[in-house]
PDB file of C-alpha atoms and ligand atoms in Angstrom:
ATOM      1  CA  UNK A1463      -1.991 -13.700 -11.100  1.00 96.00           C
ATOM      2  CA  UNK A1464      -5.085 -15.398 -12.516  1.00 98.00           C
ATOM      3  CA  UNK A1465      -8.204 -13.728 -13.792  1.00 98.00           C
ATOM      4  CA  UNK A1466     -11.544 -15.384 -14.377  1.00 98.00           C
ATOM      5  CA  UNK A1467     -12.565 -14.559 -17.944  1.00 98.00           C
ATOM      6  CA  UNK A1468     -15.874 -15.852 -19.301  1.00 97.00           C
ATOM      7  CA  UNK A1469     -15.660 -19.599 -18.707  1.00 92.00           C
ATOM      8  CA  UNK A1470     -12.541 -20.067 -16.650  1.00 97.00           C
ATOM      9  CA  UNK A1471      -9.227 -18.900 -15.255  1.00 98.00           C
ATOM     10  CA  UNK A1472      -6.540 -17.391 -17.441  1.00 98.00           C
ATOM     11  CA  UNK A1473      -3.169 -15.888 -16.588  1.00 98.00           C
ATOM     12  CA  UNK A1474      -3.418 -12.157 -15.872  1.00 96.00           C
ATOM     13  CA  UNK A1475      -0.995 -11.411 -18.716  1.00 96.00           C
ATOM     14  CA  UNK A1476      -3.288 -13.260 -21.128  1.00 96.00           C
ATOM     15  CA  UNK A1477      -6.577 -11.939 -19.782  1.00 97.00           C
ATOM     16  CA  UNK A1478      -7.527  -9.768 -22.747  1.00 97.00           C
ATOM     17  CA  UNK A1479     -10.869  -8.400 -23.866  1.00 98.00           C
ATOM     18  CA  UNK A1480     -11.483  -7.336 -27.474  1.00 98.00           C
ATOM     19  CA  UNK A1481     -11.231  -3.692 -28.569  1.00 98.00           C
ATOM     20  CA  UNK A1482     -14.701  -4.342 -30.022  1.00 98.00           C
ATOM     21  CA  UNK A1483     -16.127  -5.117 -26.600  1.00 98.00           C
ATOM     22  CA  UNK A1484     -18.999  -2.724 -25.956  1.00 98.00           C
ATOM     23  CA  UNK A1485     -17.796  -2.269 -22.383  1.00 98.00           C
ATOM     24  CA  UNK A1486     -14.630  -0.732 -23.862  1.00 98.00           C
ATOM     25  CA  UNK A1487     -16.352   1.120 -26.705  1.00 98.00           C
ATOM     26  CA  UNK A1488     -19.344   2.518 -24.816  1.00 98.00           C
ATOM     27  CA  UNK A1489     -19.042   1.736 -21.109  1.00 98.00           C
ATOM     28  CA  UNK A1490     -21.942  -0.634 -21.733  1.00 98.00           C
ATOM     29  CA  UNK A1491     -21.947  -2.943 -18.745  1.00 98.00           C
ATOM     30  CA  UNK A1492     -22.135  -3.221 -14.991  1.00 98.00           C
ATOM     31  CA  UNK A1493     -19.863  -4.241 -12.163  1.00 98.00           C
ATOM     32  CA  UNK A1494     -19.687  -5.059  -8.485  1.00 98.00           C
ATOM     33  CA  UNK A1495     -16.925  -4.685  -5.913  1.00 98.00           C
ATOM     34  CA  UNK A1496     -16.646  -6.996  -2.926  1.00 98.00           C
ATOM     35  CA  UNK A1497     -14.326  -7.451  -0.001  1.00 97.00           C
ATOM     36  CA  UNK A1498     -13.045 -10.797   1.209  1.00 96.00           C
ATOM     37  CA  UNK A1499     -12.127 -11.253   4.869  1.00 95.00           C
ATOM     38  CA  UNK A1500     -10.430 -14.518   5.871  1.00 92.00           C
ATOM     39  CA  UNK A1501     -11.752 -16.446   2.859  1.00 92.00           C
ATOM     40  CA  UNK A1502     -15.273 -15.101   3.250  1.00 94.00           C
ATOM     41  CA  UNK A1503     -16.823 -12.755   0.694  1.00 95.00           C
ATOM     42  CA  UNK A1504     -18.608 -10.248   2.910  1.00 96.00           C
ATOM     43  CA  UNK A1505     -22.342  -9.891   2.155  1.00 96.00           C
ATOM     44  CA  UNK A1506     -21.889 -11.800  -1.077  1.00 96.00           C
ATOM     45  CA  UNK A1507     -25.611 -12.432  -1.565  1.00 95.00           C
ATOM     46  CA  UNK A1508     -26.398  -8.721  -1.287  1.00 97.00           C
ATOM     47  CA  UNK A1509     -23.662  -7.879  -3.809  1.00 98.00           C
ATOM     48  CA  UNK A1510     -24.817 -10.542  -6.253  1.00 98.00           C
ATOM     49  CA  UNK A1511     -28.439  -9.417  -5.905  1.00 98.00           C
ATOM     50  CA  UNK A1512     -27.286  -5.907  -6.804  1.00 98.00           C
ATOM     51  CA  UNK A1513     -25.310  -7.236  -9.783  1.00 98.00           C
ATOM     52  CA  UNK A1514     -28.461  -8.955 -11.083  1.00 98.00           C
ATOM     53  CA  UNK A1515     -30.440  -5.774 -10.472  1.00 98.00           C
ATOM     54  CA  UNK A1516     -27.902  -3.590 -12.318  1.00 98.00           C
ATOM     55  CA  UNK A1517     -27.765  -6.065 -15.208  1.00 98.00           C
ATOM     56  CA  UNK A1518     -31.528  -6.252 -15.457  1.00 98.00           C
ATOM     57  CA  UNK A1519     -31.796  -2.444 -15.442  1.00 98.00           C
ATOM     58  CA  UNK A1520     -29.716  -2.365 -18.636  1.00 98.00           C
ATOM     59  CA  UNK A1521     -31.346  -5.439 -20.191  1.00 98.00           C
ATOM     60  CA  UNK A1522     -28.274  -7.623 -19.798  1.00 98.00           C
ATOM     61  CA  UNK A1523     -28.448 -11.287 -18.792  1.00 97.00           C
ATOM     62  CA  UNK A1524     -25.911 -12.500 -16.247  1.00 98.00           C
ATOM     63  CA  UNK A1525     -24.485 -15.698 -17.755  1.00 96.00           C
ATOM     64  CA  UNK A1526     -24.157 -17.489 -14.389  1.00 97.00           C
ATOM     65  CA  UNK A1527     -26.515 -18.147 -11.515  1.00 95.00           C
ATOM     66  CA  UNK A1528     -25.777 -17.154  -7.928  1.00 94.00           C
ATOM     67  CA  UNK A1529     -23.953 -20.378  -7.048  1.00 94.00           C
ATOM     68  CA  UNK A1530     -22.072 -20.336 -10.340  1.00 96.00           C
ATOM     69  CA  UNK A1531     -20.757 -16.848  -9.623  1.00 97.00           C
ATOM     70  CA  UNK A1532     -19.834 -17.763  -6.062  1.00 95.00           C
ATOM     71  CA  UNK A1533     -17.841 -20.774  -7.159  1.00 94.00           C
ATOM     72  CA  UNK A1534     -16.085 -18.715  -9.839  1.00 96.00           C
ATOM     73  CA  UNK A1535     -15.161 -16.129  -7.198  1.00 97.00           C
ATOM     74  CA  UNK A1536     -13.769 -18.788  -4.887  1.00 95.00           C
ATOM     75  CA  UNK A1537     -11.929 -20.441  -7.780  1.00 96.00           C
ATOM     76  CA  UNK A1538     -10.297 -17.084  -8.530  1.00 97.00           C
ATOM     77  CA  UNK A1539      -9.375 -16.497  -4.883  1.00 96.00           C
ATOM     78  CA  UNK A1540      -7.959 -19.993  -4.589  1.00 95.00           C
ATOM     79  CA  UNK A1541      -5.901 -19.690  -7.796  1.00 97.00           C
ATOM     80  CA  UNK A1542      -4.348 -16.494  -6.463  1.00 97.00           C
ATOM     81  CA  UNK A1543      -3.919 -17.797  -2.878  1.00 96.00           C
ATOM     82  CA  UNK A1544      -5.896 -14.859  -1.541  1.00 96.00           C
ATOM     83  CA  UNK A1545      -7.650 -14.825   1.822  1.00 93.00           C
ATOM     84  CA  UNK A1546      -8.132 -11.063   2.228  1.00 95.00           C
ATOM     85  CA  UNK A1547      -8.950  -9.532  -1.049  1.00 97.00           C
ATOM     86  CA  UNK A1548     -10.634  -7.007  -3.228  1.00 97.00           C
ATOM     87  CA  UNK A1549     -12.838  -8.697  -5.798  1.00 98.00           C
ATOM     88  CA  UNK A1550     -14.308  -7.008  -8.820  1.00 98.00           C
ATOM     89  CA  UNK A1551     -16.894  -8.632 -11.078  1.00 98.00           C
ATOM     90  CA  UNK A1552     -17.332  -6.949 -14.440  1.00 98.00           C
ATOM     91  CA  UNK A1553     -20.055  -7.814 -16.889  1.00 98.00           C
ATOM     92  CA  UNK A1554     -20.067  -6.045 -20.225  1.00 98.00           C
ATOM     93  CA  UNK A1555     -22.402  -6.261 -23.199  1.00 98.00           C
ATOM     94  CA  UNK A1556     -19.640  -8.206 -24.940  1.00 98.00           C
ATOM     95  CA  UNK A1557     -17.990  -8.393 -28.327  1.00 98.00           C
ATOM     96  CA  UNK A1558     -19.803  -6.902 -31.298  1.00 98.00           C
ATOM     97  CA  UNK A1559     -19.382  -4.549 -34.248  1.00 98.00           C
ATOM     98  CA  UNK A1560     -19.470  -0.821 -33.436  1.00 98.00           C
ATOM     99  CA  UNK A1561     -22.949   0.551 -32.890  1.00 98.00           C
ATOM    100  CA  UNK A1562     -25.111   1.197 -29.862  1.00 98.00           C
ATOM    101  CA  UNK A1563     -27.615  -1.583 -30.486  1.00 98.00           C
ATOM    102  CA  UNK A1564     -27.147  -4.140 -27.692  1.00 98.00           C
ATOM    103  CA  UNK A1565     -28.297  -6.876 -30.087  1.00 98.00           C
ATOM    104  CA  UNK A1566     -24.993  -6.460 -31.941  1.00 98.00           C
ATOM    105  CA  UNK A1567     -23.404  -8.451 -29.104  1.00 98.00           C
ATOM    106  CA  UNK A1568     -24.228 -12.131 -28.746  1.00 98.00           C
ATOM    107  CA  UNK A1569     -22.606 -12.919 -25.431  1.00 98.00           C
ATOM    108  CA  UNK A1570     -21.681 -10.779 -22.436  1.00 98.00           C
ATOM    109  CA  UNK A1571     -18.084 -10.647 -21.241  1.00 98.00           C
ATOM    110  CA  UNK A1572     -17.726 -11.757 -17.625  1.00 98.00           C
ATOM    111  CA  UNK A1573     -14.567 -11.009 -15.646  1.00 98.00           C
ATOM    112  CA  UNK A1574     -13.505 -11.572 -12.048  1.00 98.00           C
ATOM    113  CA  UNK A1575     -10.398  -9.831 -10.807  1.00 98.00           C
ATOM    114  CA  UNK A1576      -9.146 -10.585  -7.281  1.00 98.00           C
ATOM    115  CA  UNK A1577      -6.254  -8.742  -5.690  1.00 97.00           C
ATOM    116  CA  UNK A1578      -4.700  -8.720  -2.265  1.00 97.00           C
ATOM    117  CA  UNK A1579      -6.624  -6.180  -0.187  1.00 94.00           C
ATOM    118  CA  UNK A1580      -4.493  -3.058   0.096  1.00 93.00           C
ATOM    119  CA  UNK A1581      -5.488  -1.491   3.380  1.00 92.00           C
ATOM    120  CA  UNK A1582      -6.061   2.240   3.527  1.00 95.00           C
ATOM    121  CA  UNK A1583      -3.458   4.224   5.482  1.00 96.00           C
ATOM    122  CA  UNK A1584      -4.113   4.143   9.219  1.00 96.00           C
ATOM    123  CA  UNK A1585      -4.244   7.987   9.306  1.00 97.00           C
ATOM    124  CA  UNK A1586      -7.342   7.903   7.123  1.00 97.00           C
ATOM    125  CA  UNK A1587      -9.216   6.305  10.024  1.00 97.00           C
ATOM    126  CA  UNK A1588      -7.396   8.148  12.798  1.00 96.00           C
ATOM    127  CA  UNK A1589      -7.518  11.671  11.341  1.00 98.00           C
ATOM    128  CA  UNK A1590     -10.186  11.422   8.639  1.00 98.00           C
ATOM    129  CA  UNK A1591     -10.024  12.224   4.939  1.00 98.00           C
ATOM    130  CA  UNK A1592     -10.627  15.544   3.275  1.00 98.00           C
ATOM    131  CA  UNK A1593     -13.455  15.756   0.803  1.00 98.00           C
ATOM    132  CA  UNK A1594     -14.885  18.456  -1.401  1.00 98.00           C
ATOM    133  CA  UNK A1595     -18.309  19.164  -2.789  1.00 98.00           C
ATOM    134  CA  UNK A1596     -17.760  18.889  -6.520  1.00 98.00           C
ATOM    135  CA  UNK A1597     -19.240  21.169  -9.152  1.00 98.00           C
ATOM    136  CA  UNK A1598     -19.932  18.069 -11.282  1.00 98.00           C
ATOM    137  CA  UNK A1599     -23.514  16.979 -10.562  1.00 98.00           C
ATOM    138  CA  UNK A1600     -24.559  13.353 -10.060  1.00 98.00           C
ATOM    139  CA  UNK A1601     -26.338  11.721 -13.017  1.00 96.00           C
ATOM    140  CA  UNK A1602     -30.057  12.256 -12.551  1.00 97.00           C
ATOM    141  CA  UNK A1603     -32.168   9.139 -12.005  1.00 97.00           C
ATOM    142  CA  UNK A1604     -33.757   9.766 -15.414  1.00 96.00           C
ATOM    143  CA  UNK A1605     -30.368   9.758 -17.172  1.00 96.00           C
ATOM    144  CA  UNK A1606     -28.165   6.903 -15.945  1.00 96.00           C
ATOM    145  CA  UNK A1607     -29.846   5.876 -12.721  1.00 98.00           C
ATOM    146  CA  UNK A1608     -27.129   5.781 -10.028  1.00 98.00           C
ATOM    147  CA  UNK A1609     -28.719   2.543  -8.809  1.00 98.00           C
ATOM    148  CA  UNK A1610     -27.156   0.911 -11.860  1.00 98.00           C
ATOM    149  CA  UNK A1611     -23.584   0.148 -10.858  1.00 98.00           C
ATOM    150  CA  UNK A1612     -22.536   0.988 -14.363  1.00 98.00           C
ATOM    151  CA  UNK A1613     -19.212   0.735 -16.191  1.00 98.00           C
ATOM    152  CA  UNK A1614     -19.974   4.218 -17.452  1.00 96.00           C
ATOM    153  CA  UNK A1615     -18.162   5.980 -14.622  1.00 97.00           C
ATOM    154  CA  UNK A1616     -17.173   9.233 -16.267  1.00 97.00           C
ATOM    155  CA  UNK A1617     -19.579  11.255 -14.123  1.00 98.00           C
ATOM    156  CA  UNK A1618     -17.753  10.097 -10.994  1.00 98.00           C
ATOM    157  CA  UNK A1619     -14.321  10.411 -12.609  1.00 98.00           C
ATOM    158  CA  UNK A1620     -14.977  14.077 -13.405  1.00 98.00           C
ATOM    159  CA  UNK A1621     -15.789  14.678  -9.737  1.00 98.00           C
ATOM    160  CA  UNK A1622     -12.698  12.711  -8.663  1.00 98.00           C
ATOM    161  CA  UNK A1623     -10.547  14.923 -10.914  1.00 98.00           C
ATOM    162  CA  UNK A1624     -11.943  17.954  -9.076  1.00 98.00           C
ATOM    163  CA  UNK A1625     -11.121  16.352  -5.721  1.00 98.00           C
ATOM    164  CA  UNK A1626      -7.558  15.632  -6.807  1.00 98.00           C
ATOM    165  CA  UNK A1627      -7.138  19.168  -8.049  1.00 98.00           C
ATOM    166  CA  UNK A1628      -8.097  20.394  -4.568  1.00 98.00           C
ATOM    167  CA  UNK A1629      -5.838  17.878  -2.815  1.00 98.00           C
ATOM    168  CA  UNK A1630      -8.865  16.013  -1.425  1.00 98.00           C
ATOM    169  CA  UNK A1631      -9.423  12.264  -1.365  1.00 98.00           C
ATOM    170  CA  UNK A1632     -13.103  12.083  -2.230  1.00 98.00           C
ATOM    171  CA  UNK A1633     -15.692  14.343  -3.834  1.00 98.00           C
ATOM    172  CA  UNK A1634     -19.334  14.481  -2.953  1.00 98.00           C
ATOM    173  CA  UNK A1635     -21.675  15.268  -5.819  1.00 98.00           C
ATOM    174  CA  UNK A1636     -24.935  17.173  -5.559  1.00 98.00           C
ATOM    175  CA  UNK A1637     -27.897  16.077  -7.618  1.00 98.00           C
ATOM    176  CA  UNK A1638     -29.325  18.404 -10.246  1.00 98.00           C
ATOM    177  CA  UNK A1639     -31.604  20.021  -7.644  1.00 98.00           C
ATOM    178  CA  UNK A1640     -28.607  20.954  -5.513  1.00 98.00           C
ATOM    179  CA  UNK A1641     -29.113  18.326  -2.808  1.00 98.00           C
ATOM    180  CA  UNK A1642     -26.312  16.122  -1.538  1.00 98.00           C
ATOM    181  CA  UNK A1643     -26.228  12.832  -3.456  1.00 98.00           C
ATOM    182  CA  UNK A1644     -23.122  10.735  -2.859  1.00 98.00           C
ATOM    183  CA  UNK A1645     -19.365  10.425  -3.174  1.00 98.00           C
ATOM    184  CA  UNK A1646     -17.636   9.197  -6.319  1.00 98.00           C
ATOM    185  CA  UNK A1647     -17.285   5.735  -4.761  1.00 98.00           C
ATOM    186  CA  UNK A1648     -19.042   6.152  -1.437  1.00 98.00           C
ATOM    187  CA  UNK A1649     -22.182   7.132   0.413  1.00 98.00           C
ATOM    188  CA  UNK A1650     -22.103  10.058   2.792  1.00 98.00           C
ATOM    189  CA  UNK A1651     -23.436  10.438   6.344  1.00 98.00           C
ATOM    190  CA  UNK A1652     -23.352  13.344   8.753  1.00 98.00           C
ATOM    191  CA  UNK A1653     -24.235  13.698  12.406  1.00 98.00           C
ATOM    192  CA  UNK A1654     -25.691  16.737  14.083  1.00 98.00           C
ATOM    193  CA  UNK A1655     -27.646  17.309  17.327  1.00 97.00           C
ATOM    194  CA  UNK A1656     -27.932  13.569  17.986  1.00 97.00           C
ATOM    195  CA  UNK A1657     -29.382  12.720  14.592  1.00 98.00           C
ATOM    196  CA  UNK A1658     -27.618  10.747  11.874  1.00 98.00           C
ATOM    197  CA  UNK A1659     -28.424  12.014   8.389  1.00 98.00           C
ATOM    198  CA  UNK A1660     -27.885  10.484   4.976  1.00 98.00           C
ATOM    199  CA  UNK A1661     -29.350  11.313   1.546  1.00 98.00           C
ATOM    200  CA  UNK A1662     -32.320   9.136   0.623  1.00 98.00           C
ATOM    201  CA  UNK A1663     -32.192   6.816  -2.388  1.00 98.00           C
ATOM    202  CA  UNK A1664     -34.639   9.214  -4.086  1.00 98.00           C
ATOM    203  CA  UNK A1665     -31.827  11.802  -4.186  1.00 98.00           C
ATOM    204  CA  UNK A1666     -30.224   9.663  -6.900  1.00 98.00           C
ATOM    205  CA  UNK A1667     -27.602   7.497  -5.238  1.00 98.00           C
ATOM    206  CA  UNK A1668     -26.337   3.956  -5.342  1.00 98.00           C
ATOM    207  CA  UNK A1669     -27.916   2.258  -2.329  1.00 98.00           C
ATOM    208  CA  UNK A1670     -24.598   1.117  -0.940  1.00 98.00           C
ATOM    209  CA  UNK A1671     -24.490  -2.199   0.864  1.00 98.00           C
ATOM    210  CA  UNK A1672     -22.299  -0.638   3.552  1.00 98.00           C
ATOM    211  CA  UNK A1673     -24.787   2.233   3.847  1.00 98.00           C
ATOM    212  CA  UNK A1674     -27.589  -0.308   4.341  1.00 98.00           C
ATOM    213  CA  UNK A1675     -25.691  -2.101   7.080  1.00 98.00           C
ATOM    214  CA  UNK A1676     -24.768   1.164   8.828  1.00 98.00           C
ATOM    215  CA  UNK A1677     -28.455   2.170   8.776  1.00 98.00           C
ATOM    216  CA  UNK A1678     -29.422  -1.232  10.255  1.00 98.00           C
ATOM    217  CA  UNK A1679     -26.799  -0.842  12.968  1.00 98.00           C
ATOM    218  CA  UNK A1680     -27.981   2.682  13.771  1.00 98.00           C
ATOM    219  CA  UNK A1681     -31.557   1.460  14.059  1.00 98.00           C
ATOM    220  CA  UNK A1682     -30.547  -1.419  16.303  1.00 98.00           C
ATOM    221  CA  UNK A1683     -28.542   0.967  18.519  1.00 97.00           C
ATOM    222  CA  UNK A1684     -31.506   3.327  18.863  1.00 98.00           C
ATOM    223  CA  UNK A1685     -29.751   6.163  17.019  1.00 98.00           C
ATOM    224  CA  UNK A1686     -32.159   8.652  15.427  1.00 98.00           C
ATOM    225  CA  UNK A1687     -31.724   8.496  11.649  1.00 98.00           C
ATOM    226  CA  UNK A1688     -33.096  10.748   8.976  1.00 98.00           C
ATOM    227  CA  UNK A1689     -32.888   9.863   5.295  1.00 98.00           C
ATOM    228  CA  UNK A1690     -33.854  12.799   3.121  1.00 98.00           C
ATOM    229  CA  UNK A1691     -32.784  15.778   1.029  1.00 98.00           C
ATOM    230  CA  UNK A1692     -29.916  17.863   2.380  1.00 98.00           C
ATOM    231  CA  UNK A1693     -27.935  20.856   1.191  1.00 98.00           C
ATOM    232  CA  UNK A1694     -24.220  21.646   1.473  1.00 98.00           C
ATOM    233  CA  UNK A1695     -25.080  23.951   4.415  1.00 98.00           C
ATOM    234  CA  UNK A1696     -26.514  20.969   6.293  1.00 98.00           C
ATOM    235  CA  UNK A1697     -23.224  19.152   5.915  1.00 98.00           C
ATOM    236  CA  UNK A1698     -21.150  22.254   6.749  1.00 98.00           C
ATOM    237  CA  UNK A1699     -23.158  22.622   9.972  1.00 98.00           C
ATOM    238  CA  UNK A1700     -22.655  18.999  11.045  1.00 98.00           C
ATOM    239  CA  UNK A1701     -20.468  17.952  13.950  1.00 98.00           C
ATOM    240  CA  UNK A1702     -19.269  14.765  12.231  1.00 98.00           C
ATOM    241  CA  UNK A1703     -19.126  13.483   8.676  1.00 98.00           C
ATOM    242  CA  UNK A1704     -18.162  10.062   7.380  1.00 98.00           C
ATOM    243  CA  UNK A1705     -18.333   8.087   4.159  1.00 98.00           C
ATOM    244  CA  UNK A1706     -18.984   4.394   3.607  1.00 98.00           C
ATOM    245  CA  UNK A1707     -18.223   1.762   1.038  1.00 98.00           C
ATOM    246  CA  UNK A1708     -17.295  -1.887   0.858  1.00 98.00           C
ATOM    247  CA  UNK A1709     -13.539  -1.402   0.968  1.00 97.00           C
ATOM    248  CA  UNK A1710     -13.341   1.759   3.128  1.00 97.00           C
ATOM    249  CA  UNK A1711     -16.039   0.473   5.535  1.00 98.00           C
ATOM    250  CA  UNK A1712     -16.830   3.517   7.722  1.00 98.00           C
ATOM    251  CA  UNK A1713     -14.266   6.254   7.076  1.00 98.00           C
ATOM    252  CA  UNK A1714     -14.255   9.562   8.967  1.00 98.00           C
ATOM    253  CA  UNK A1715     -14.031  12.903   7.200  1.00 98.00           C
ATOM    254  CA  UNK A1716     -11.763  15.638   8.570  1.00 98.00           C
ATOM    255  CA  UNK A1717     -12.987  18.390   6.278  1.00 98.00           C
ATOM    256  CA  UNK A1718     -15.559  19.248   3.644  1.00 98.00           C
ATOM    257  CA  UNK A1719     -14.334  22.174   1.528  1.00 98.00           C
ATOM    258  CA  UNK A1720     -13.111  24.683   4.167  1.00 97.00           C
ATOM    259  CA  UNK A1721     -15.066  23.272   7.109  1.00 98.00           C
ATOM    260  CA  UNK A1722     -13.199  21.052   9.552  1.00 98.00           C
ATOM    261  CA  UNK A1723     -14.559  18.195  11.668  1.00 98.00           C
ATOM    262  CA  UNK A1724     -13.285  16.075  14.526  1.00 95.00           C
ATOM    263  CA  UNK A1725     -13.226  12.305  14.195  1.00 97.00           C
ATOM    264  CA  UNK A1726     -16.180  11.992  16.528  1.00 96.00           C
ATOM    265  CA  UNK A1727     -17.761   9.363  18.720  1.00 97.00           C
ATOM    266  CA  UNK A1728     -20.688   8.518  16.438  1.00 98.00           C
ATOM    267  CA  UNK A1729     -18.449   7.576  13.516  1.00 97.00           C
ATOM    268  CA  UNK A1730     -16.143   5.656  15.870  1.00 97.00           C
ATOM    269  CA  UNK A1731     -19.067   3.775  17.381  1.00 98.00           C
ATOM    270  CA  UNK A1732     -20.553   2.842  14.019  1.00 98.00           C
ATOM    271  CA  UNK A1733     -17.175   1.842  12.673  1.00 97.00           C
ATOM    272  CA  UNK A1734     -16.474  -0.390  15.628  1.00 97.00           C
ATOM    273  CA  UNK A1735     -19.896  -2.084  15.439  1.00 98.00           C
ATOM    274  CA  UNK A1736     -19.457  -2.476  11.680  1.00 97.00           C
ATOM    275  CA  UNK A1737     -16.124  -4.268  12.309  1.00 96.00           C
ATOM    276  CA  UNK A1738     -17.825  -6.564  14.808  1.00 96.00           C
ATOM    277  CA  UNK A1739     -20.479  -7.346  12.191  1.00 96.00           C
ATOM    278  CA  UNK A1740     -17.721  -8.338   9.803  1.00 96.00           C
ATOM    279  CA  UNK A1741     -16.129 -10.616  12.398  1.00 94.00           C
ATOM    280  CA  UNK A1742     -19.422 -12.308  13.217  1.00 94.00           C
ATOM    281  CA  UNK A1743     -20.356 -12.673   9.535  1.00 94.00           C
ATOM    282  CA  UNK A1744     -16.998 -14.321   8.857  1.00 93.00           C
ATOM    283  CA  UNK A1745     -17.422 -16.633  11.853  1.00 91.00           C
ATOM    284  CA  UNK A1746     -20.955 -17.640  10.848  1.00 91.00           C
ATOM    285  CA  UNK A1747     -19.905 -18.142   7.257  1.00 87.00           C
ATOM    286  CA  UNK A1748     -17.084 -20.532   8.225  1.00 65.00           C
ATOM    287  CA  UNK A1749     -17.641 -23.661   6.198  1.00 56.00           C
ATOM    288  CA  UNK A1750     -19.716 -21.757   3.676  1.00 58.00           C
ATOM    289  CA  UNK A1751     -16.610 -20.313   2.038  1.00 57.00           C
ATOM    290  CA  UNK A1752     -14.133 -22.107  -0.209  1.00 53.00           C
ATOM    291  CA  UNK A1753     -14.669 -25.398   1.642  1.00 48.00           C
ATOM    292  CA  UNK A1754     -18.242 -25.509   0.439  1.00 47.00           C
ATOM    293  CA  UNK A1755     -17.198 -25.045  -3.132  1.00 46.00           C
ATOM    294  CA  UNK A1756     -14.672 -27.838  -2.982  1.00 41.00           C
ATOM    295  CA  UNK A1757     -11.535 -25.786  -3.393  1.00 39.00           C
ATOM    296  CA  UNK A1758     -10.080 -26.376   0.046  1.00 37.00           C
TER     297      UNK A1758
HETATM  298  N1  LIG V 784     -21.830   5.101  -4.341  1.00 55.95           N
HETATM  299  C1  LIG V 784     -21.054   4.851  -5.413  1.00 55.95           C
HETATM  300  C2  LIG V 784     -21.147   5.763  -6.608  1.00 55.95           C
HETATM  301  C3  LIG V 784     -20.171   3.772  -5.415  1.00 55.95           C
HETATM  302  O1  LIG V 784     -19.412   3.536  -6.493  1.00 55.95           O
HETATM  303  C4  LIG V 784     -20.104   2.947  -4.259  1.00 55.95           C
HETATM  304  C5  LIG V 784     -19.189   1.806  -4.202  1.00 55.95           C
HETATM  305  O2  LIG V 784     -18.339   1.618  -5.004  1.00 55.95           O
HETATM  306  C6  LIG V 784     -20.912   3.237  -3.164  1.00 55.95           C
HETATM  307  C7  LIG V 784     -21.783   4.317  -3.243  1.00 55.95           C
HETATM  308  C8  LIG V 784     -20.873   2.384  -1.930  1.00 55.95           C
HETATM  309  O3  LIG V 784     -21.457   1.128  -2.162  1.00 55.95           O
HETATM  310  P1  LIG V 784     -21.071  -0.165  -1.317  1.00 55.95           P
HETATM  311  O4  LIG V 784     -21.256   0.195   0.127  1.00 55.95           O
HETATM  312  O5  LIG V 784     -22.058  -1.186  -1.750  1.00 55.95           O
HETATM  313  O6  LIG V 784     -19.665  -0.500  -1.635  1.00 55.95           O
END
């Protein structure tokens, strides 16, 4: 396995970052997760735009431009002979003596990890996953804004620990005002009386790229959508619930706390249109993938 580390590929076993790296010491950095379908990095421009946004929100300069990152991604995929993959870009403040001052670090650390995509179990899509509403609250926008896809993930990890304790797969966090925010690694949607609901960005969420596409699809299909502030009771009273993210795509929920849901038609419809979007994106991107970057 090869990893892209700073300026080029290194063997996975030799891909080491210093114990003085501020990503390790303080969680000072940002990241992005992407999914590769048949050699094509799905919605790569949207993911890279978000990486630049996250970096700029913490005053960190991305050492490569858009095309530079794309070619490094394809180089990493090629070196690992991967066509369907999970790709993670990590950008940390870099190596520097201990201390919170970002100026202690001269150069960011840039890492690309690519692994064979491990598909979720089929039952997750057929039967849905169980989620809980965690007691851990989502970081308020005025603390670590959830729009920063930050390496500082402890908030979400605490909620994930609660989910595991309850035998659930995902936890949804409320914001500090008690409104639904988002899952630990996903955005949440629910459907009730012919309206599709999802928390607005103002609730303090990461504006997921999958969420954005699902909202576009819903609009195109003439589905009534409401983005806003919702309480746990709103979700408990829904007829369908699903979560979205880049790797899960659109994943149905079979239960939230003690309330059970069917895998319903709205989630199935959106999932199937989402899959078609992926297929057409991949088809349209043919020739813009590795071939363009000269690795094929
Ligand atoms: N919310 C959080 C906290 C996440 O970590 C993620 C993805 O990892 C998402 C939402 C979904 O974002 P995307 O659809 O861009 O993968």
